[in-house]
mmCIF file of C-alpha atoms in Angstrom:
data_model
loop_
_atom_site.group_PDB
_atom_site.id
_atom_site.type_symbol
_atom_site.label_atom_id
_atom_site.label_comp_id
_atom_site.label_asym_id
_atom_site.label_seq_id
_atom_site.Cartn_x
_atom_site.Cartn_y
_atom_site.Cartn_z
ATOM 1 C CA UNK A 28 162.766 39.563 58.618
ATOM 2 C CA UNK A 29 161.911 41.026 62.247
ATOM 3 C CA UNK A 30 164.243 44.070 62.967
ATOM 4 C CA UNK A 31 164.290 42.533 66.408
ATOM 5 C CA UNK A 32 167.122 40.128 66.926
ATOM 6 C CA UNK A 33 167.341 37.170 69.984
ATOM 7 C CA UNK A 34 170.340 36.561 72.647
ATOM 8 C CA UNK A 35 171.378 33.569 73.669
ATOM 9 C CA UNK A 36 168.616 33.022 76.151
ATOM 10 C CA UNK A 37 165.700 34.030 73.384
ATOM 11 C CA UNK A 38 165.168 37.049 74.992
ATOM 12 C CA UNK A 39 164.549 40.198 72.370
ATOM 13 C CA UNK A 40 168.238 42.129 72.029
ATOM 14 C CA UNK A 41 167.223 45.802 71.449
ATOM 15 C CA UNK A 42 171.135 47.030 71.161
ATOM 16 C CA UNK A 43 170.654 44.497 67.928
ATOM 17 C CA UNK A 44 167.577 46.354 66.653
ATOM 18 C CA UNK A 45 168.666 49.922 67.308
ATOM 19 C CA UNK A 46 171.911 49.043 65.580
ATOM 20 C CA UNK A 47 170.903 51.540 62.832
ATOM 21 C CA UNK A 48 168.999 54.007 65.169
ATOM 22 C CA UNK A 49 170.921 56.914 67.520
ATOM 23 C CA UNK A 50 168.608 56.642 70.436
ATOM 24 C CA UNK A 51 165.515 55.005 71.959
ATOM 25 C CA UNK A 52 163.778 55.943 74.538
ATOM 26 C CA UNK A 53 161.362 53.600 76.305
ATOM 27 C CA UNK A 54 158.830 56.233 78.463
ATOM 28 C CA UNK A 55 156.727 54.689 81.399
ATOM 29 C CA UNK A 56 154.001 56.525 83.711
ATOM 30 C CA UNK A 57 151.838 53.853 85.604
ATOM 31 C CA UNK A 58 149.697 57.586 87.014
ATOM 32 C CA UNK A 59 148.315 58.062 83.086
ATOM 33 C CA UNK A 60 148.933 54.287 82.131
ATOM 34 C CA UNK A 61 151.222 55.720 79.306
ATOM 35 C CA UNK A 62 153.423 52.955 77.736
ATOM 36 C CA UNK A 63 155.500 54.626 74.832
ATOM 37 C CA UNK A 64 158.949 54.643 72.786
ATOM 38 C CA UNK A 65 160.504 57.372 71.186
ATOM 39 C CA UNK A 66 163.148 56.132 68.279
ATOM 40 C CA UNK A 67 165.228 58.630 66.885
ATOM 41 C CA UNK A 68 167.023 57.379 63.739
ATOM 42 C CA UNK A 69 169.239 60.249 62.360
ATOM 43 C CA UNK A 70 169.881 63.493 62.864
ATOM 44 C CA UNK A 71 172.554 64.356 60.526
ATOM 45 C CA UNK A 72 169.977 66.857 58.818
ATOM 46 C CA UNK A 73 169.094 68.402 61.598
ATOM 47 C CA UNK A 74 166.765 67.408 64.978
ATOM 48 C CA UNK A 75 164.415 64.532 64.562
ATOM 49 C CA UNK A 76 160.823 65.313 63.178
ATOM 50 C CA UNK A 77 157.670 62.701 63.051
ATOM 51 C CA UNK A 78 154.432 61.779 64.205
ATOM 52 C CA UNK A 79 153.608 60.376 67.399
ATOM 53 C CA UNK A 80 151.163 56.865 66.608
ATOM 54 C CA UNK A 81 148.968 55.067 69.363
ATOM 55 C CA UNK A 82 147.792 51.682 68.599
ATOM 56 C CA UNK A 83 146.807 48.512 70.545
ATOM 57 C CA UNK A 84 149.986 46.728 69.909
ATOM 58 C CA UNK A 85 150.111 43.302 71.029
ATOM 59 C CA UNK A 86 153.376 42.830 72.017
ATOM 60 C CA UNK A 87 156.712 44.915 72.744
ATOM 61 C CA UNK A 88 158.214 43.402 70.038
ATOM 62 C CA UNK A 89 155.963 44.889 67.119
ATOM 63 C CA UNK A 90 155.385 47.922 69.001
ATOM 64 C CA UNK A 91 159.794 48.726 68.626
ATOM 65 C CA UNK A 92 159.537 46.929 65.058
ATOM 66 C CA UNK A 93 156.745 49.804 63.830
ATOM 67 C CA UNK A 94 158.821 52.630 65.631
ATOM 68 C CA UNK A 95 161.961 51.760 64.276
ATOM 69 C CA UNK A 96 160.650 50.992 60.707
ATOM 70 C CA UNK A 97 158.678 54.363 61.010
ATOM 71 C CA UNK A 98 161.839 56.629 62.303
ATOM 72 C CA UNK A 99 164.001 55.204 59.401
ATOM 73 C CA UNK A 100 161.724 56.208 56.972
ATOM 74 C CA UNK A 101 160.993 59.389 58.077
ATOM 75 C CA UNK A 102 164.787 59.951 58.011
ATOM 76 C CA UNK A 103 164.480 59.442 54.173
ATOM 77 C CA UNK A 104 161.423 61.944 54.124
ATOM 78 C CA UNK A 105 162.561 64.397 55.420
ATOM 79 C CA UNK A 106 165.737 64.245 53.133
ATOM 80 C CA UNK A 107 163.607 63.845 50.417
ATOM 81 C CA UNK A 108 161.155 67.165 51.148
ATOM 82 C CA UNK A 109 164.749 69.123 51.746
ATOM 83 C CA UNK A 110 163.865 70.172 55.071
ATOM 84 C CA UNK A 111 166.404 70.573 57.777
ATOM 85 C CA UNK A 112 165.015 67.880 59.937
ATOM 86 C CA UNK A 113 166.007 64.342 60.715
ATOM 87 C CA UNK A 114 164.050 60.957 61.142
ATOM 88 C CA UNK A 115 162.173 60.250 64.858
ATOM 89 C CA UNK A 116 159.051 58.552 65.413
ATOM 90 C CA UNK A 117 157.205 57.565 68.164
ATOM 91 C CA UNK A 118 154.276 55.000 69.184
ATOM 92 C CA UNK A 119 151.848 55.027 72.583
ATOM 93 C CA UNK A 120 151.179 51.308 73.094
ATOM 94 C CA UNK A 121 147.584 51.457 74.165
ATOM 95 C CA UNK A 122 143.902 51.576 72.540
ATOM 96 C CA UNK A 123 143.206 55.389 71.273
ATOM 97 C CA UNK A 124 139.395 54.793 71.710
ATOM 98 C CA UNK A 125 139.105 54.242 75.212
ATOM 99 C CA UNK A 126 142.528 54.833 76.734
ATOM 100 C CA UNK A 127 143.810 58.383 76.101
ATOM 101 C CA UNK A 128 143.631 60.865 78.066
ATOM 102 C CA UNK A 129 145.166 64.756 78.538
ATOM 103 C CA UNK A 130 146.911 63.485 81.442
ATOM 104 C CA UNK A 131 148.817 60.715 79.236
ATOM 105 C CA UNK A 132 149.540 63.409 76.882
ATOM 106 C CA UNK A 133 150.741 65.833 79.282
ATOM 107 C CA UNK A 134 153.367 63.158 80.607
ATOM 108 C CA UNK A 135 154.392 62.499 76.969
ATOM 109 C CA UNK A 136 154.871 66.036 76.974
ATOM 110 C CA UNK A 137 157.425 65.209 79.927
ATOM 111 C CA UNK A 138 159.482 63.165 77.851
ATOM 112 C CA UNK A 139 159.450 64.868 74.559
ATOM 113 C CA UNK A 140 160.558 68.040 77.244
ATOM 114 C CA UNK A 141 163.610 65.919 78.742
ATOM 115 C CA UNK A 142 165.337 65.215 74.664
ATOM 116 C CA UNK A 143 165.999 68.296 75.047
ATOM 117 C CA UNK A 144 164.998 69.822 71.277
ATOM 118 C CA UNK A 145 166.161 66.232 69.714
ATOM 119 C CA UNK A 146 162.976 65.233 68.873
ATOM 120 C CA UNK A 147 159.974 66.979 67.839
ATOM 121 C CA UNK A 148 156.402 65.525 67.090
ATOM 122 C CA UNK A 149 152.884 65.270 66.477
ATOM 123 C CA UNK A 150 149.931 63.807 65.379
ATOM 124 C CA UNK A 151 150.022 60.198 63.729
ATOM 125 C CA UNK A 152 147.254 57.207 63.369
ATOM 126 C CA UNK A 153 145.141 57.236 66.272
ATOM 127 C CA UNK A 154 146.275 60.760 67.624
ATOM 128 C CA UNK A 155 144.630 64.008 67.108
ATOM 129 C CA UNK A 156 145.834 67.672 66.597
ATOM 130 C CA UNK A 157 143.544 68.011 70.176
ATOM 131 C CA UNK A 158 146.037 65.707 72.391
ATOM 132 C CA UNK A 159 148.747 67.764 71.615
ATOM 133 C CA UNK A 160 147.439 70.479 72.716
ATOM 134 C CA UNK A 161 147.652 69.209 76.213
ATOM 135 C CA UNK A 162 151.537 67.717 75.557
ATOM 136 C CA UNK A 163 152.600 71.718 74.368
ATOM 137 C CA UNK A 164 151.587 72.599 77.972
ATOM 138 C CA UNK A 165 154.656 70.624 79.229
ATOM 139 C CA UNK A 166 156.917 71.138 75.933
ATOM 140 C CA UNK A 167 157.472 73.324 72.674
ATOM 141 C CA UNK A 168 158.737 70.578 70.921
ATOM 142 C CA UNK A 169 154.949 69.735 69.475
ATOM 143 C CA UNK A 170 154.017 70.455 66.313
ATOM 144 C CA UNK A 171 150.980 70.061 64.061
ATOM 145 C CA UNK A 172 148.387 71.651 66.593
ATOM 146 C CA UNK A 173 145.657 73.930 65.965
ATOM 147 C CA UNK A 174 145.999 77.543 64.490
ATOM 148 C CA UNK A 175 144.522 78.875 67.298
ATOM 149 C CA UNK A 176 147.017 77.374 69.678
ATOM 150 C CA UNK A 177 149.904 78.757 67.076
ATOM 151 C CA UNK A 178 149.752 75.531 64.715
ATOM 152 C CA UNK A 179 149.939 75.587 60.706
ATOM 153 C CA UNK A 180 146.614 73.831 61.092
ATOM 154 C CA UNK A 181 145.099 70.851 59.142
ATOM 155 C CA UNK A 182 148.153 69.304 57.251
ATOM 156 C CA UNK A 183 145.779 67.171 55.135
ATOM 157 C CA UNK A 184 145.939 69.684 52.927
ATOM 158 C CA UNK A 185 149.436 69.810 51.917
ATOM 159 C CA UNK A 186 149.706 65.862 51.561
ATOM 160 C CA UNK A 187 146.910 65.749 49.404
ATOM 161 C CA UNK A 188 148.262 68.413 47.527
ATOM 162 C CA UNK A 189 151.584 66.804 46.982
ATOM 163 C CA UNK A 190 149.448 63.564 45.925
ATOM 164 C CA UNK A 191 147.796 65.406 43.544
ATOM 165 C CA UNK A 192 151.569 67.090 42.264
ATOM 166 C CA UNK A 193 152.492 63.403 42.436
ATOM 167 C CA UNK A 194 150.542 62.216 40.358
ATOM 168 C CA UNK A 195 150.836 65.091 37.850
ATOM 169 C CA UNK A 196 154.511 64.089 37.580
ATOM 170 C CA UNK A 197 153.440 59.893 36.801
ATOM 171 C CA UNK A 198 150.772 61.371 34.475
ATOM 172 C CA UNK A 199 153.911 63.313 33.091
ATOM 173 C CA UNK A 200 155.847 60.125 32.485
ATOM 174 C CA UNK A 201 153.388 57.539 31.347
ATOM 175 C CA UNK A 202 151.334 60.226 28.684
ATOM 176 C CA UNK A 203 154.030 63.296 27.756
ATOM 177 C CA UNK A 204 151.534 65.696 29.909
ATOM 178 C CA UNK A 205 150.211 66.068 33.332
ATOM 179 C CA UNK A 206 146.792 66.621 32.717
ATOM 180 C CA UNK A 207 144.609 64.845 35.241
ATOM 181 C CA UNK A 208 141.398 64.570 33.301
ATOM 182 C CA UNK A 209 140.088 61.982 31.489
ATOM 183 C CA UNK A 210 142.333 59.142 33.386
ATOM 184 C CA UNK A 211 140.841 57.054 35.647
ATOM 185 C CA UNK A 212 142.013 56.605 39.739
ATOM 186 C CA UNK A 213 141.530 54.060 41.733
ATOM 187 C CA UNK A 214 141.353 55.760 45.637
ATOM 188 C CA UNK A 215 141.644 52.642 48.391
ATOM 189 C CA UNK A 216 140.814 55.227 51.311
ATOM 190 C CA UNK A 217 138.599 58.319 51.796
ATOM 191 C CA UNK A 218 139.964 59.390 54.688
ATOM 192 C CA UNK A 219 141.540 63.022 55.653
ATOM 193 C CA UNK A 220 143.748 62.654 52.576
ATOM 194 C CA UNK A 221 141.958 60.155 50.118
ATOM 195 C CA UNK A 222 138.860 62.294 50.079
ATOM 196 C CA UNK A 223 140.633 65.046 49.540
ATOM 197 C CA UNK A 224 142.175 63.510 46.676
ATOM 198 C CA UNK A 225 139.129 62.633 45.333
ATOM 199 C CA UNK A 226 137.473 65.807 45.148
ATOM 200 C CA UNK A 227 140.577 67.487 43.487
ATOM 201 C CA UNK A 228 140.605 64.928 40.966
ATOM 202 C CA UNK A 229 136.850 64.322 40.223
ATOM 203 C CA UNK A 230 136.711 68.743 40.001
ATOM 204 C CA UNK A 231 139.839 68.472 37.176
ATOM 205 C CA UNK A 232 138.173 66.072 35.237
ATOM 206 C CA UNK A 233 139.187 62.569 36.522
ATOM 207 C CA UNK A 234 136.740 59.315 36.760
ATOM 208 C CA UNK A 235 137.034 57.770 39.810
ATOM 209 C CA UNK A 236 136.630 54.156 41.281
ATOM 210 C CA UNK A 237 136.682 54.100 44.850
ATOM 211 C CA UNK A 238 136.282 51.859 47.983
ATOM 212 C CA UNK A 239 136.412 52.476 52.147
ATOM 213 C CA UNK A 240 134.817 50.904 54.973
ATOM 214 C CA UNK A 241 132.632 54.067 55.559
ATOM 215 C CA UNK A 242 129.834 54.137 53.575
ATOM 216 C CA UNK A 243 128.639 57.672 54.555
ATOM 217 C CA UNK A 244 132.183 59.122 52.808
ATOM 218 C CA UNK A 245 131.584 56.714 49.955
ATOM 219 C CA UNK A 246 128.213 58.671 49.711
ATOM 220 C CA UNK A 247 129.465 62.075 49.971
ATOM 221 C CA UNK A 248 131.939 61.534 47.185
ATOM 222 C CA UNK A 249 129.230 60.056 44.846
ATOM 223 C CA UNK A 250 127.770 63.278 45.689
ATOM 224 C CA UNK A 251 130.676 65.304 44.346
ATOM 225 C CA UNK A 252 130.693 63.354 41.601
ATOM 226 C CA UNK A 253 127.451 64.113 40.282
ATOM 227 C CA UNK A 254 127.509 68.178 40.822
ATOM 228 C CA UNK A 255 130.907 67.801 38.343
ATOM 229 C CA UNK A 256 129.406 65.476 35.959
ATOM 230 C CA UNK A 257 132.084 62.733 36.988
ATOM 231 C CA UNK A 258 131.989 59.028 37.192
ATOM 232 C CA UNK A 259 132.426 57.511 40.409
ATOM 233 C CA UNK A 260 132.340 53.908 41.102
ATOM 234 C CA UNK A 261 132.316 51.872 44.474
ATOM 235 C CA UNK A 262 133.439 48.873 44.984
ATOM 236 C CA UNK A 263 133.954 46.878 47.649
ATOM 237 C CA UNK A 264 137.394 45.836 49.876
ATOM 238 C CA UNK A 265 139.913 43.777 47.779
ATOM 239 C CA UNK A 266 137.781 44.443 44.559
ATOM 240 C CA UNK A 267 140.030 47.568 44.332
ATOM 241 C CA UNK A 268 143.607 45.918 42.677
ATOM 242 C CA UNK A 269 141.229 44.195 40.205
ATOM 243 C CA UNK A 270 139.924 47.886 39.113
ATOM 244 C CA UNK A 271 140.398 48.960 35.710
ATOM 245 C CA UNK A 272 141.858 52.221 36.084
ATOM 246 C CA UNK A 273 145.389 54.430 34.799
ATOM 247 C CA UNK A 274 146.806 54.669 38.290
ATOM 248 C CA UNK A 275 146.206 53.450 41.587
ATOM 249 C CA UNK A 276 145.788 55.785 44.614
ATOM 250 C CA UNK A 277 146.304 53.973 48.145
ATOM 251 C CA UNK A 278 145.347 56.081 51.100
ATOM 252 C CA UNK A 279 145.352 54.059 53.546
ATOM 253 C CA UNK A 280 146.903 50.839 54.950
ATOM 254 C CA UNK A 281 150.635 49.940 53.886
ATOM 255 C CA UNK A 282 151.444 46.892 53.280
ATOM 256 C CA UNK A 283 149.312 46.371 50.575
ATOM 257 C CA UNK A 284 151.710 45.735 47.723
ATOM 258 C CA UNK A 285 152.430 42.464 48.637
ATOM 259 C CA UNK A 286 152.491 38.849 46.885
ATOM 260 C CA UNK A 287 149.061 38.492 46.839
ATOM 261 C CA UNK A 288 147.686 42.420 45.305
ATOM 262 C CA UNK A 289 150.643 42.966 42.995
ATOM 263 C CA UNK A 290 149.463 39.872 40.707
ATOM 264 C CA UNK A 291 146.069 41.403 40.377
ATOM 265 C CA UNK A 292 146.983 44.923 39.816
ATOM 266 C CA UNK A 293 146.433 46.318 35.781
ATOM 267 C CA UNK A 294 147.006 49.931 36.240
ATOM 268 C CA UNK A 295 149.717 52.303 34.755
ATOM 269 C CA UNK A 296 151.251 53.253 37.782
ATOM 270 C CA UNK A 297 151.118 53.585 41.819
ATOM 271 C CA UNK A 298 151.062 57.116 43.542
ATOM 272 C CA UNK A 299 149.180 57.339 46.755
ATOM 273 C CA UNK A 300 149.519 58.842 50.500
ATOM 274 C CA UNK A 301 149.640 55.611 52.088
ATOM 275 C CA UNK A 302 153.130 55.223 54.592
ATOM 276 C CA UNK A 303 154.774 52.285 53.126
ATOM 277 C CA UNK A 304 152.664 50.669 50.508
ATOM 278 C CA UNK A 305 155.459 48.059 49.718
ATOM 279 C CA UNK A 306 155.697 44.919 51.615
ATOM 280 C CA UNK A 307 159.167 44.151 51.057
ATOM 281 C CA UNK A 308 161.502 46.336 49.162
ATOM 282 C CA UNK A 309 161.890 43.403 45.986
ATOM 283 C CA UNK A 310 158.177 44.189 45.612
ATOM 284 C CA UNK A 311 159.314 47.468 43.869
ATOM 285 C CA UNK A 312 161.216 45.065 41.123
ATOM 286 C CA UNK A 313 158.067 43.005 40.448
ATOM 287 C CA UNK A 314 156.234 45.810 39.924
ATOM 288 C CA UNK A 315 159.444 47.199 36.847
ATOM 289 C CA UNK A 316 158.532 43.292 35.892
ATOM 290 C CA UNK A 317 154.810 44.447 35.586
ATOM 291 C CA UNK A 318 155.108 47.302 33.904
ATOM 292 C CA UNK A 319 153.654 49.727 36.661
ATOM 293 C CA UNK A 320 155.599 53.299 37.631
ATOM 294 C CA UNK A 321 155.925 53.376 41.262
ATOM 295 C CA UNK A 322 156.087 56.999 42.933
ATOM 296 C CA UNK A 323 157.997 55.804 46.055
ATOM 297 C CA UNK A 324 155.382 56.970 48.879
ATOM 298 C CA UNK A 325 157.636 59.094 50.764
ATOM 299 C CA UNK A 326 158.370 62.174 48.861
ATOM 300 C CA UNK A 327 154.622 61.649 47.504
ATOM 301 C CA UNK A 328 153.002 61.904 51.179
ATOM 302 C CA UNK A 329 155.729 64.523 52.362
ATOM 303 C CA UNK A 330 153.379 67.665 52.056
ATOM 304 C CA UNK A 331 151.787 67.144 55.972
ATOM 305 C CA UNK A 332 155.644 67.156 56.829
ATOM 306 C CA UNK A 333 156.453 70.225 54.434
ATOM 307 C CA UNK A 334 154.021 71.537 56.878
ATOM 308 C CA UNK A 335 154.313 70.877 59.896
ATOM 309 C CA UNK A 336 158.293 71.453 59.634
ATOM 310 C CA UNK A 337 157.707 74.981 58.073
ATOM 311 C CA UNK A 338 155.550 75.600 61.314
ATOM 312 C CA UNK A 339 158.914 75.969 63.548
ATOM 313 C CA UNK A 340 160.320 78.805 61.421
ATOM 314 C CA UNK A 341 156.356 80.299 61.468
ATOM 315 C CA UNK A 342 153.930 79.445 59.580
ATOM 316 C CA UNK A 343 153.754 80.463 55.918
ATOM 317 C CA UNK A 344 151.136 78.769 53.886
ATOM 318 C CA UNK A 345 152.590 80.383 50.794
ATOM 319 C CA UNK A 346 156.129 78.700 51.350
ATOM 320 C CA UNK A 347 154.798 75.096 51.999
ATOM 321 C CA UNK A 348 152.679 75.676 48.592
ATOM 322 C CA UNK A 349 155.909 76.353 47.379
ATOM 323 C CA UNK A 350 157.680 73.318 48.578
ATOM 324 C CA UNK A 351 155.108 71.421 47.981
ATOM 325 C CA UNK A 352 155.160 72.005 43.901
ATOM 326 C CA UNK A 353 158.147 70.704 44.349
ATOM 327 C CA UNK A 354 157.586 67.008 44.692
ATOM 328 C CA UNK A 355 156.297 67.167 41.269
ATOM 329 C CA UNK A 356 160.053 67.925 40.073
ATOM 330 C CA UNK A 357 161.509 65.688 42.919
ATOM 331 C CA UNK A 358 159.450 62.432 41.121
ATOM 332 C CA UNK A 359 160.479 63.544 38.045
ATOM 333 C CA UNK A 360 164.298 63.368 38.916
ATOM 334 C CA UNK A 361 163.395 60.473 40.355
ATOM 335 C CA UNK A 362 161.943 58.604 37.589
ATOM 336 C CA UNK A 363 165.186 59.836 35.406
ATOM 337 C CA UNK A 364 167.198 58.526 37.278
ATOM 338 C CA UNK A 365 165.448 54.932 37.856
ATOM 339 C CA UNK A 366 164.940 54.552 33.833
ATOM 340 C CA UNK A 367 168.775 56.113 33.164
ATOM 341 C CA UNK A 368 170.368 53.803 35.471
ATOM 342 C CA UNK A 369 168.297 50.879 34.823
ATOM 343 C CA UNK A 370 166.826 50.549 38.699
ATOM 344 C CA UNK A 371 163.959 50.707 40.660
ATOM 345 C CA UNK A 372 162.299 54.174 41.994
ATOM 346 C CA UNK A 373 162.815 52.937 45.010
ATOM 347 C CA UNK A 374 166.004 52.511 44.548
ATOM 348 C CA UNK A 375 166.566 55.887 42.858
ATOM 349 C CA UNK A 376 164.760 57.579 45.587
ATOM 350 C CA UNK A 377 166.880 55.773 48.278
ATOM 351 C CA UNK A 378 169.959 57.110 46.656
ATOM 352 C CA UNK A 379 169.073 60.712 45.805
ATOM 353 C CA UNK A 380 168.100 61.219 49.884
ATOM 354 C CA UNK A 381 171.401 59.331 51.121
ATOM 355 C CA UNK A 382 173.322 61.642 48.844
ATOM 356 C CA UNK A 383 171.852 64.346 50.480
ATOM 357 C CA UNK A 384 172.690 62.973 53.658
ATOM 358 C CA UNK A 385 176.152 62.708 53.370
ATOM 359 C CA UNK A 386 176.422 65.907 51.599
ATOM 360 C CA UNK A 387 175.411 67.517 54.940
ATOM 361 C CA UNK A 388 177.508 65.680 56.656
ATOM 362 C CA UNK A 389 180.425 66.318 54.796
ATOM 363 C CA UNK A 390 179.660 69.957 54.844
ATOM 364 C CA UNK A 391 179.771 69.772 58.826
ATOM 365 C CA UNK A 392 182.875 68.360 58.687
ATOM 366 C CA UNK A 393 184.314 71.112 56.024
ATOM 367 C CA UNK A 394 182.915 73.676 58.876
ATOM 368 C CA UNK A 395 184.503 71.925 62.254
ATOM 369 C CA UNK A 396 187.704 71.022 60.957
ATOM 370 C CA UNK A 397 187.852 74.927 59.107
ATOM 371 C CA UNK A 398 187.729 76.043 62.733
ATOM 372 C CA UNK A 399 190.688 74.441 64.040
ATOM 373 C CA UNK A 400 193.994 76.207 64.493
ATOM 374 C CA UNK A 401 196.757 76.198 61.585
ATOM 375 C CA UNK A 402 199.201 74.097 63.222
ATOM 376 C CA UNK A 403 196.345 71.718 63.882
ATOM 377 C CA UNK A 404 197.205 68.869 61.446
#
């Protein structure tokens, strides 16, 4: 069901789709042609944290649906990684091939600047670490950028690192050890993270099966494959939930455990980088049906944010290594709790990051109503 909700006159009601959100902000410049919203879920954690997106959205409509979707769930993430941050998002409604421009980004800049610290951000899909350069000229509220411009740098790393601690925790689970090697992974998605992946997991002794749309990565991974002495197959598209392989790595789209996929998937278990892999939230119950150990994507994919949050206290690589190694233990509580209390990880995950939430904000109220005078009552 559409988050969006119609008045009387069929017009879209966004008071009805923010219902669950604290603020969004709709950001216009007709100069830069900049058409953006900023959603910020909840900051009970602490100020709102997440990626800015730009995509060719075709109408208003989707373009609030993906921003609030994407703001809620990066309230969870952050939660989930245990960083003092709270859930934001934001989306540039426009083509990121041949309509960006510094100028755009330096009147995003303007807006991020005028949340006054609420909301801070970075890159996303179709946004590089090289826009935001030009939006930290008109705010500090960017994060993510280069290391020369004071930036953690890539944070590919640490997401494919805590995909690679992820899946040590499934392989945990399903076998009594997390030993990568010998298993075999089926990667939908070379990209940034994928390929990383890939590498780390072809170099510790995996066997790979593999698919993307760009043939020259496929290549380069074949490559790797041979100077280790590991299998790697290709196939093509779709071909990929048919693959006979231990666990399946998506790295790309979400989305993709849906009706059609979920019947066609054989593997152990799911633990990938992708935002979102679930449809709908029953598809996590089809999959207990199946058989198949979900790592709920979130606290799997949260290394870029370990990052990128660790960069506004200064950048340590050491400490987000740190954190990192923690989603291994974070899965594994997860997965406890799921099979103790006879739900989904999904479900388990959902409830260990709420808790967390309102632990916080109980604690804030313990420390404002301490303040208050004796005969205050």
């Amino acid at each position: 069901m559409s988050l969006l909700e119609r008045d009387m006159s069929g017009e879209v009601s966004v008071l009805q789709a923010m219902s669950e959100h604290e603020q969004i902000v709709f950001c216009n410049d007709s100069h830069t042609g900049l058409k953006a919203i900023i959603a910020i879920h909840d900051t009970t954690l602490g100020p709102a944290l997440g990626g800015c997106r730009m995509h060719p959205y075709s109408t208003m409509s989707e373009a609030i649906n993906d921003v609030l979707r994407l703001s809620k769930g990066m309230t969870y993430k952050c939660a989930a990684a245990d960083v003092d941050f709270g859930g934001g998002k934001a989306v540039i409604i426009g083509d990121p091939r041949t309509q960006k421009s510094p100028e755009m980004f330096r009147a995003f800049g303007q807006y991020v600047a005028s949340l006054n610290g609420r909301f801070y951000t970075g890159t996303d899909m179709g946004t590089t670490m090289d826009d935001f350069v030009h939006a930290l000229k008109e705010t500090q509220c960017i994060v993510g950028v280069p290391e020369i411009y004071g930036g953690s740098g890539d944070s590919s790393i640490p997401t494919a690192e805590g995909v690679i601690n992820g899946i040590k925790a499934t392989n945990q689970v399903l076998f009594g050890h997390d030993d990568v090697a010998g298993k075999v992974y089926a990667i939908q998605g070379l990209g940034k993270v994928g390929f990383k992946v890939a590498e780390q997991l072809l170099y510790a002794g995996g066997r790979l099966i593999v698919t993307d749309i760009n043939e020259q990565v496929l290549e380069q991974i074949k490559e790797v494959g041979k100077h280790v002495g590991n299998e790697v197959t290709v196939v093509k598209g779709d071909d990929i939930y048919r693959a006979k392989a231990d666990v399946f790595v998506p790295c790309a789209l979400g989305g993709i455990i849906n009706d059609d996929t979920i019947e066609q998937l054989t593997v152990k278990a799911i633990v990938g980088s992708a935002n979102n892999q679930l449809q709908q939230e029953h598809h996590a119950s089809v999959l207990v049906e199946k058989g198949i150990l979900y790592a709920p994507d979130y606290i799997v994919n949260s290394g870029g944010l370990i990052q990128v949050a660790d960069e506004l206290y200064g950048s340590n690589k050491e400490r987000v290594l740190t954190k990192t190694k923690a989603i291994y233990f974070s899965l594994l509580e997860v997965f406890q709790q799921a099979s103790r209390e006879q739900m989904t990880t999904v479900k388990a995950a959902n409830e260990m990051c709420e808790k967390r939430i309102q632990d916080r904000k109980e604690r804030n109220s313990f420390f404002l109503h301490s303040k208050r005078p004796k005969w205050d009552v």
